[in-house]
C-alpha positions as a printed NumPy array, in Angstrom:
array([[188.201,  29.205, -55.55 ],
       [190.657,  28.836, -58.425],
       [193.326,  27.396, -56.096],
       [191.026,  24.559, -55.043],
       [189.823,  24.086, -58.625],
       [193.42 ,  23.838, -59.788],
       [194.225,  21.107, -57.264],
       [191.156,  19.162, -58.321],
       [192.145,  19.484, -61.959],
       [195.655,  18.271, -61.211],
       [194.275,  15.284, -59.301],
       [191.832,  14.418, -62.048],
       [194.639,  14.567, -64.622],
       [195.969,  11.282, -63.205],
       [193.074,   9.61 , -64.975],
       [193.62 ,  11.308, -68.315],
       [195.103,   9.272, -71.186],
       [198.874,   9.331, -71.174],
       [198.868,  10.941, -74.582],
       [197.035,  14.012, -73.333],
       [198.977,  17.164, -74.116],
       [200.303,  19.202, -71.201],
       [199.269,  22.319, -73.1  ],
       [195.595,  21.718, -72.247],
       [196.253,  21.479, -68.506],
       [196.107,  24.548, -66.228],
       [199.347,  26.461, -66.501],
       [200.601,  29.399, -64.468],
       [202.49 ,  32.258, -66.092],
       [202.417,  34.404, -69.176],
       [200.841,  37.711, -70.092],
       [197.399,  37.949, -71.66 ],
       [197.172,  40.71 , -74.269],
       [193.666,  42.144, -74.705],
       [192.364,  44.939, -76.926],
       [189.121,  46.852, -76.503],
       [187.276,  49.692, -78.198],
       [186.339,  51.672, -75.091],
       [188.842,  54.201, -73.787],
       [187.969,  54.892, -70.15 ],
       [189.833,  57.726, -68.47 ],
       [189.148,  56.533, -64.932],
       [189.284,  53.157, -63.226],
       [187.082,  54.224, -60.316],
       [183.778,  52.289, -60.51 ],
       [182.05 ,  55.16 , -58.724],
       [183.068,  57.744, -61.33 ],
       [179.725,  58.901, -62.731],
       [181.454,  60.373, -65.787],
       [182.223,  56.851, -67.045],
       [179.544,  55.066, -69.033],
       [177.997,  52.185, -67.082],
       [178.75 ,  49.651, -69.788],
       [180.582,  46.43 , -70.507],
       [184.046,  48.   , -70.319],
       [183.422,  49.324, -66.804],
       [182.061,  45.964, -65.692],
       [184.855,  43.864, -67.159],
       [187.681,  46.092, -65.961],
       [186.156,  46.469, -62.508],
       [185.862,  42.699, -62.086],
       [189.624,  42.353, -62.489],
       [190.558,  44.882, -59.807],
       [187.538,  45.305, -57.562],
       [184.854,  43.168, -55.976],
       [181.366,  43.606, -54.591],
       [179.792,  42.311, -51.409],
       [177.469,  40.083, -53.425],
       [177.751,  38.513, -56.858],
       [175.122,  36.896, -59.063],
       [175.359,  33.44 , -60.574],
       [174.28 ,  32.673, -64.149],
       [170.672,  32.292, -62.996],
       [170.698,  35.734, -61.413],
       [170.743,  34.334, -57.869],
       [172.715,  36.181, -55.193],
       [175.799,  34.42 , -53.868],
       [178.572,  35.404, -51.44 ],
       [181.492,  37.482, -52.627],
       [183.242,  39.79 , -50.145],
       [180.312,  39.159, -47.826],
       [180.111,  35.557, -46.635],
       [176.557,  35.942, -45.311],
       [173.789,  38.481, -44.877],
       [170.439,  38.891, -43.197],
       [167.517,  41.295, -43.426],
       [165.023,  42.457, -40.84 ],
       [161.247,  42.338, -41.474],
       [160.247,  45.094, -43.896],
       [163.388,  44.698, -46.068],
       [164.773,  48.073, -45.027],
       [167.62 ,  47.111, -42.683],
       [170.263,  44.701, -43.944],
       [173.406,  43.29 , -42.322],
       [176.361,  41.942, -44.294],
       [179.14 ,  39.907, -42.684],
       [182.575,  40.088, -44.317],
       [184.909,  37.231, -45.116],
       [187.972,  37.336, -42.844],
       [191.525,  37.832, -44.05 ],
       [190.839,  39.855, -47.209],
       [193.198,  42.7  , -48.079],
       [193.243,  45.513, -50.576],
       [195.868,  45.795, -53.288],
       [197.902,  48.129, -51.022],
       [197.928,  45.575, -48.183],
       [195.311,  47.257, -45.994],
       [192.716,  44.892, -44.48 ],
       [189.125,  44.875, -45.657],
       [187.111,  46.233, -42.719],
       [183.443,  47.092, -42.207],
       [184.42 ,  50.772, -41.96 ],
       [186.182,  50.64 , -45.338],
       [183.181,  48.935, -46.948],
       [180.751,  51.444, -45.443],
       [182.832,  54.398, -46.647],
       [182.941,  53.009, -50.189],
       [179.194,  52.362, -50.377],
       [178.32 ,  55.768, -48.924],
       [180.306,  57.483, -51.653],
       [178.394,  55.658, -54.39 ],
       [174.991,  55.829, -52.685],
       [174.729,  59.1  , -50.741],
       [171.025,  58.545, -49.981],
       [171.711,  55.241, -48.21 ],
       [172.519,  55.03 , -44.528],
       [175.575,  52.772, -44.356],
       [177.67 ,  52.143, -41.242],
       [179.678,  49.46 , -39.464],
       [178.267,  47.572, -36.509],
       [180.835,  45.281, -34.965],
       [181.964,  42.834, -37.638],
       [179.029,  43.659, -39.906],
       [178.146,  46.349, -42.432],
       [174.627,  47.711, -42.009],
       [172.62 ,  49.298, -44.803],
       [169.373,  51.075, -43.996],
       [167.071,  52.254, -46.773],
       [164.196,  54.756, -46.638],
       [161.829,  52.195, -48.154],
       [161.715,  48.443, -48.615],
       [164.628,  47.163, -50.724],
       [164.024,  43.429, -51.153],
       [166.424,  43.3  , -54.106],
       [169.333,  45.002, -52.36 ],
       [171.757,  42.046, -52.787],
       [171.347,  42.275, -56.571],
       [171.864,  46.045, -56.432],
       [175.086,  45.514, -54.516],
       [176.406,  43.285, -57.307],
       [176.496,  46.215, -59.765],
       [180.029,  47.353, -60.717],
       [179.444,  50.828, -59.337],
       [178.978,  49.251, -55.894],
       [182.431,  47.67 , -55.992],
       [184.343,  48.173, -52.757],
       [187.136,  50.68 , -53.274],
       [189.669,  52.048, -50.804],
       [190.477,  55.657, -51.607],
       [193.549,  57.586, -50.544],
       [193.309,  60.911, -52.304],
       [193.47 ,  60.178, -56.024],
       [194.824,  56.682, -55.402],
       [192.357,  53.811, -55.381],
       [192.804,  50.203, -54.356],
       [190.627,  47.099, -54.701],
       [190.453,  43.545, -53.398],
       [190.302,  41.828, -56.814],
       [192.641,  39.203, -58.292],
       [194.784,  41.757, -60.133],
       [196.598,  44.919, -59.082],
       [197.335,  47.951, -61.238],
       [200.996,  48.236, -62.172],
       [200.66 ,  50.733, -65.048],
       [197.795,  53.001, -66.08 ],
       [197.797,  55.343, -69.058],
       [194.21 ,  56.698, -69.027],
       [192.287,  55.869, -72.174],
       [195.255,  54.039, -73.729],
       [196.766,  51.212, -71.739],
       [196.271,  49.266, -68.518],
       [198.76 ,  46.741, -67.164],
       [197.617,  44.452, -64.353],
       [199.637,  41.915, -62.382],
       [198.277,  38.881, -60.568],
       [198.116,  39.129, -56.794],
       [199.831,  36.29 , -54.937],
       [197.842,  37.174, -51.814],
       [194.391,  37.154, -53.453],
       [191.909,  35.483, -51.108],
       [190.293,  33.464, -53.909],
       [193.558,  31.926, -55.111],
       [196.149,  33.335, -57.498],
       [195.091,  33.848, -61.103],
       [196.793,  31.6  , -63.652],
       [198.25 ,  34.408, -65.747],
       [201.055,  36.615, -64.446],
       [199.71 ,  39.753, -66.078],
       [197.008,  41.227, -68.292],
       [197.88 ,  43.981, -70.756],
       [194.859,  45.874, -72.091],
       [195.149,  48.23 , -75.058],
       [192.257,  50.698, -75.242],
       [190.658,  52.857, -77.897],
       [191.212,  50.303, -80.666],
       [188.746,  50.072, -83.55 ],
       [187.261,  46.712, -84.471],
       [189.484,  46.64 , -87.558],
       [192.633,  47.377, -85.57 ],
       [191.736,  44.64 , -83.115],
       [191.184,  42.056, -85.854],
       [194.577,  42.854, -87.384],
       [196.238,  42.552, -83.975],
       [194.624,  39.137, -83.43 ],
       [195.715,  37.869, -86.842],
       [199.294,  39.074, -86.258],
       [199.423,  37.478, -82.814],
       [199.784,  40.85 , -81.074],
       [196.497,  40.394, -79.203],
       [195.078,  37.199, -77.725],
       [191.567,  38.457, -76.96 ],
       [189.661,  41.101, -78.921],
       [186.132,  42.433, -79.207],
       [184.057,  41.876, -82.317],
       [181.108,  43.838, -83.625],
       [178.028,  41.55 , -83.621],
       [177.863,  41.718, -87.413],
       [181.502,  40.538, -87.699],
       [181.21 ,  37.375, -85.635],
       [179.728,  35.03 , -88.239],
       [182.223,  35.985, -90.937],
       [185.162,  35.781, -88.537],
       [184.108,  32.263, -87.534],
       [183.726,  31.247, -91.192],
       [187.292,  32.444, -91.784],
       [188.558,  30.036, -89.163],
       [188.964,  32.314, -86.155],
       [187.92 ,  31.15 , -82.696],
       [184.831,  33.163, -81.757],
       [182.85 ,  33.106, -78.539],
       [179.543,  34.928, -78.074],
       [177.199,  35.662, -75.206],
       [173.45 ,  35.494, -75.043],
       [171.806,  38.719, -76.304],
       [173.044,  41.25 , -73.76 ],
       [172.648,  44.715, -75.276],
       [169.531,  46.611, -76.309],
       [169.367,  48.775, -79.405],
       [166.232,  50.893, -79.545],
       [164.554,  54.021, -80.86 ],
       [163.978,  56.586, -78.13 ],
       [161.504,  59.419, -78.596],
       [162.402,  62.738, -77.051],
       [159.058,  63.427, -75.38 ],
       [155.775,  61.872, -74.296],
       [152.939,  61.586, -76.846],
       [151.217,  64.95 , -77.276],
       [147.901,  63.746, -78.701],
       [145.991,  60.658, -79.816],
       [147.303,  61.234, -83.346],
       [150.835,  61.277, -81.964],
       [150.148,  57.965, -80.223],
       [148.88 ,  56.364, -83.425],
       [151.862,  57.674, -85.396],
       [154.219,  56.029, -82.925],
       [152.228,  52.82 , -83.163],
       [152.455,  52.882, -86.959],
       [156.221,  53.397, -86.805],
       [156.697,  50.453, -84.439],
       [154.622,  48.211, -86.729],
       [156.517,  49.26 , -89.857],
       [160.036,  48.262, -88.757],
       [161.427,  45.027, -90.16 ],
       [163.504,  43.863, -87.205],
       [164.169,  40.44 , -88.704],
       [165.801,  42.078, -91.718],
       [167.86 ,  44.311, -89.443],
       [169.162,  41.251, -87.656],
       [169.82 ,  38.977, -90.628],
       [171.167,  41.587, -93.074],
       [172.595,  44.462, -91.035],
       [173.842,  42.427, -88.072],
       [174.483,  39.18 , -89.966],
       [172.596,  37.251, -87.293],
       [174.493,  38.909, -84.453],
       [171.402,  39.481, -82.364],
       [167.669,  38.874, -82.053],
       [164.646,  40.976, -83.021],
       [163.288,  42.728, -79.942],
       [159.723,  43.661, -79.116],
       [160.522,  44.167, -75.435],
       [163.283,  45.735, -73.398],
       [164.597,  42.51 , -71.856],
       [165.637,  39.424, -73.856],
       [163.67 ,  36.213, -73.616],
       [166.49 ,  34.251, -71.932],
       [166.176,  36.603, -68.984],
       [162.374,  36.703, -68.654],
       [160.818,  33.832, -70.58 ],
       [157.982,  36.075, -71.805],
       [159.609,  38.33 , -74.423],
       [157.602,  36.567, -77.157],
       [154.506,  38.302, -75.751],
       [155.812,  41.602, -77.115],
       [155.396,  41.431, -80.914],
       [158.509,  42.152, -82.954],
       [157.364,  41.167, -86.47 ],
       [156.678,  43.747, -89.142],
       [153.   ,  44.321, -89.972],
       [153.058,  46.814, -92.816],
       [149.356,  46.451, -93.64 ],
       [148.34 ,  47.351, -90.091],
       [150.921,  50.151, -90.008],
       [149.371,  51.679, -93.134],
       [145.889,  51.269, -91.706],
       [146.863,  53.068, -88.5  ],
       [148.598,  55.759, -90.567],
       [145.411,  56.271, -92.611],
       [143.548,  57.168, -89.414],
       [145.822,  60.16 , -88.779],
       [144.682,  63.356, -90.526],
       [148.063,  65.069, -90.231],
       [151.349,  63.382, -89.397],
       [154.502,  64.981, -88.085],
       [157.807,  64.662, -89.916],
       [160.378,  63.383, -87.445],
       [164.129,  63.85 , -87.227],
       [166.36 ,  60.885, -86.34 ],
       [169.906,  60.883, -84.94 ],
       [172.469,  58.219, -84.094],
       [176.064,  57.911, -82.933],
       [178.163,  58.737, -86.041],
       [180.952,  56.479, -84.735],
       [178.604,  53.473, -84.826],
       [178.54 ,  52.074, -88.363],
       [175.756,  49.597, -87.587],
       [173.584,  52.364, -86.121],
       [173.926,  54.342, -89.346],
       [172.642,  51.45 , -91.469],
       [169.854,  50.743, -88.975],
       [168.807,  54.394, -89.13 ],
       [168.663,  54.25 , -92.918],
       [166.521,  51.101, -92.809],
       [164.153,  52.661, -90.254],
       [163.669,  55.655, -92.574],
       [162.829,  53.344, -95.494],
       [160.455,  51.221, -93.398],
       [158.68 ,  54.323, -92.143],
       [158.345,  55.658, -95.7  ],
       [156.653,  52.402, -96.74 ],
       [154.049,  53.051, -94.052],
       [153.516,  56.645, -95.167],
       [155.592,  58.269, -92.434],
       [158.322,  60.846, -92.888],
       [161.667,  60.672, -91.059],
       [164.798,  62.657, -91.821],
       [168.238,  61.702, -90.53 ],
       [170.05 ,  64.558, -88.809],
       [173.332,  65.131, -87.031],
       [171.902,  67.977, -84.977],
       [171.187,  67.604, -81.293],
       [167.619,  67.515, -80.054],
       [166.293,  65.081, -82.672],
       [162.792,  63.671, -82.252],
       [164.147,  60.112, -82.387],
       [167.497,  58.672, -81.322],
       [169.029,  55.254, -81.878],
       [170.625,  54.17 , -78.609],
       [172.564,  51.127, -77.439],
       [172.34 ,  50.166, -73.794],
       [173.969,  47.172, -72.081],
       [172.154,  44.896, -69.681],
       [174.299,  45.731, -66.671],
       [172.859,  43.009, -64.437],
       [171.76 ,  39.43 , -64.907],
       [168.98 ,  40.15 , -62.405],
       [165.924,  41.042, -64.504],
       [164.501,  43.673, -62.143],
       [167.825,  45.465, -61.798],
       [168.44 ,  45.212, -65.549],
       [165.031,  46.736, -66.296],
       [165.537,  49.539, -63.776],
       [168.934,  50.388, -65.247],
       [167.549,  50.35 , -68.795],
       [164.735,  52.7  , -67.757],
       [167.263,  55.111, -66.272],
       [169.402,  54.969, -69.407],
       [166.362,  55.625, -71.599],
       [165.195,  58.549, -69.482],
       [161.998,  56.783, -68.411],
       [160.334,  56.715, -65.014],
       [161.742,  53.962, -62.794],
       [159.644,  50.789, -62.826],
       [157.698,  49.847, -59.723],
       [157.935,  46.336, -58.321],
       [155.717,  44.897, -55.621],
       [157.144,  41.374, -55.652],
       [159.773,  39.203, -57.293],
       [157.239,  37.396, -59.487],
       [157.482,  37.135, -63.263],
       [154.003,  38.688, -63.529],
       [155.205,  41.749, -61.636],
       [158.26 ,  42.035, -63.886],
       [156.101,  41.728, -67.014],
       [153.678,  44.403, -65.811],
       [156.537,  46.787, -65.032],
       [158.129,  46.268, -68.45 ],
       [154.811,  46.543, -70.251],
       [154.117,  49.862, -68.517],
       [157.426,  51.247, -69.788],
       [156.567,  50.165, -73.331],
       [153.082,  51.617, -73.085],
       [154.639,  55.034, -72.439],
       [155.491,  55.001, -76.178],
       [158.81 ,  56.661, -75.399],
       [160.857,  53.701, -76.621],
       [160.596,  51.289, -79.544],
       [162.859,  48.244, -79.02 ],
       [164.619,  47.052, -82.161],
       [167.219,  44.398, -81.38 ],
       [169.034,  42.566, -78.638],
       [172.706,  42.173, -79.559],
       [175.224,  39.541, -78.549],
       [178.66 ,  40.353, -77.216],
       [181.325,  38.586, -79.28 ],
       [185.027,  38.015, -78.741],
       [187.829,  36.741, -80.922],
       [190.096,  34.47 , -78.889],
       [193.504,  33.098, -79.843],
       [193.982,  29.337, -79.769],
       [196.756,  29.974, -77.25 ],
       [194.139,  31.043, -74.68 ],
       [192.778,  28.132, -72.664],
       [189.641,  27.856, -70.518],
       [188.066,  30.962, -72.064],
       [184.357,  31.08 , -71.299],
       [182.123,  34.014, -72.111],
       [179.453,  34.339, -69.448],
       [175.816,  34.549, -70.435],
       [175.85 ,  38.319, -70.028],
       [179.084,  38.669, -72.003],
       [181.35 ,  39.306, -69.03 ],
       [184.997,  38.269, -68.95 ],
       [186.499,  35.589, -66.75 ],
       [190.133,  36.502, -67.402],
       [191.372,  35.36 , -64.01 ],
       [190.302,  31.809, -64.902],
       [192.152,  31.49 , -68.211],
       [195.661,  30.262, -68.817],
       [198.005,  30.378, -71.778],
       [199.483,  27.565, -73.814],
       [202.527,  26.292, -71.944],
       [204.675,  26.901, -75.018],
       [203.877,  30.619, -74.96 ],
       [205.812,  33.187, -72.914]])
């Protein structure tokens, strides 16, 4: 807990050199000003109309909590639940709540409240209270249920009509949907009060607007496009980046229709220069991707080739009597996606394939960006498959071999061609102390404090 950590830090400061500046020690107070590009219109983690992305995760973590959380190795650890147990068969689980936790509105966290929240998000689950425990029964074995429960959409929310309340370290004091969110630290938070008094989040800001706000001192934390991070660091700004945590890929609109269609897709995948996309387009802001999951998460991503092989692409193309001219679309608001699309068209042309960029709906190919919403590899793969419109992967165990086979099967469908894994990057003011970007790019705003000289 931060309260305990703070006491330990204070005690350890007795051994610091006398010349150590008080500004580097934990300090309560101040307001942290943050800007972000997303403009969510709802704060409810269960709102299916909100994209299940980084913004949802980071905002939810400030106000809401889950029964289980995952550490940086993807291992389940207690959160609102202090312990849990499962019966043989992995279908019936019991979760035991920490005592003394309250919602933002002062109501106690009870098994009934937890069950009601989880039923709303997961209508096919059987969830109910049983004494001091919450019981979840699934129709089939769910050995990875703790990791599922760590997803933001499974945050525990108390609902009273349109009003929602969470158990997190901050409470909502002002909410202007899609524009501004003001949060205040809770003195009664069970994990110890956050260092900052408040967090002010401005939404719907372009990357350029955010950079200007950081330089003028109007924002203390901003988002950066992956391709901006290296230049911003070279210009003297404090930049912090995650491990590759977002997939950018080509998605085909339908399954292969013939053996020629299969070979044409193979030729396209071989023709793409992913290394060039990363070094030139993204300025080293990511990694070339041959698989759906990054290597830091699986350890085997190198088994999926990502290097260009133009000679083989041309050879495969020569075996196709008649090729189809494809159409390709991308998000027009994504400048990097536009350049990537143009490079894909040129690469394909070098292999003898025809692709035309279009703004019309229903294109044969789409460039998509999908976040890795969990640090658990199986959950991350399942969520990526859903986002790509692919059949859910099947797992028979928690082994790496089983994960590899499931991912390989998705790739063999030839419905998706991975291109890059992107890092999440932030610009952070020097006035912000103890900022640490997690491996998956998530915020830890409750753990930061501001320079003592700042208001």
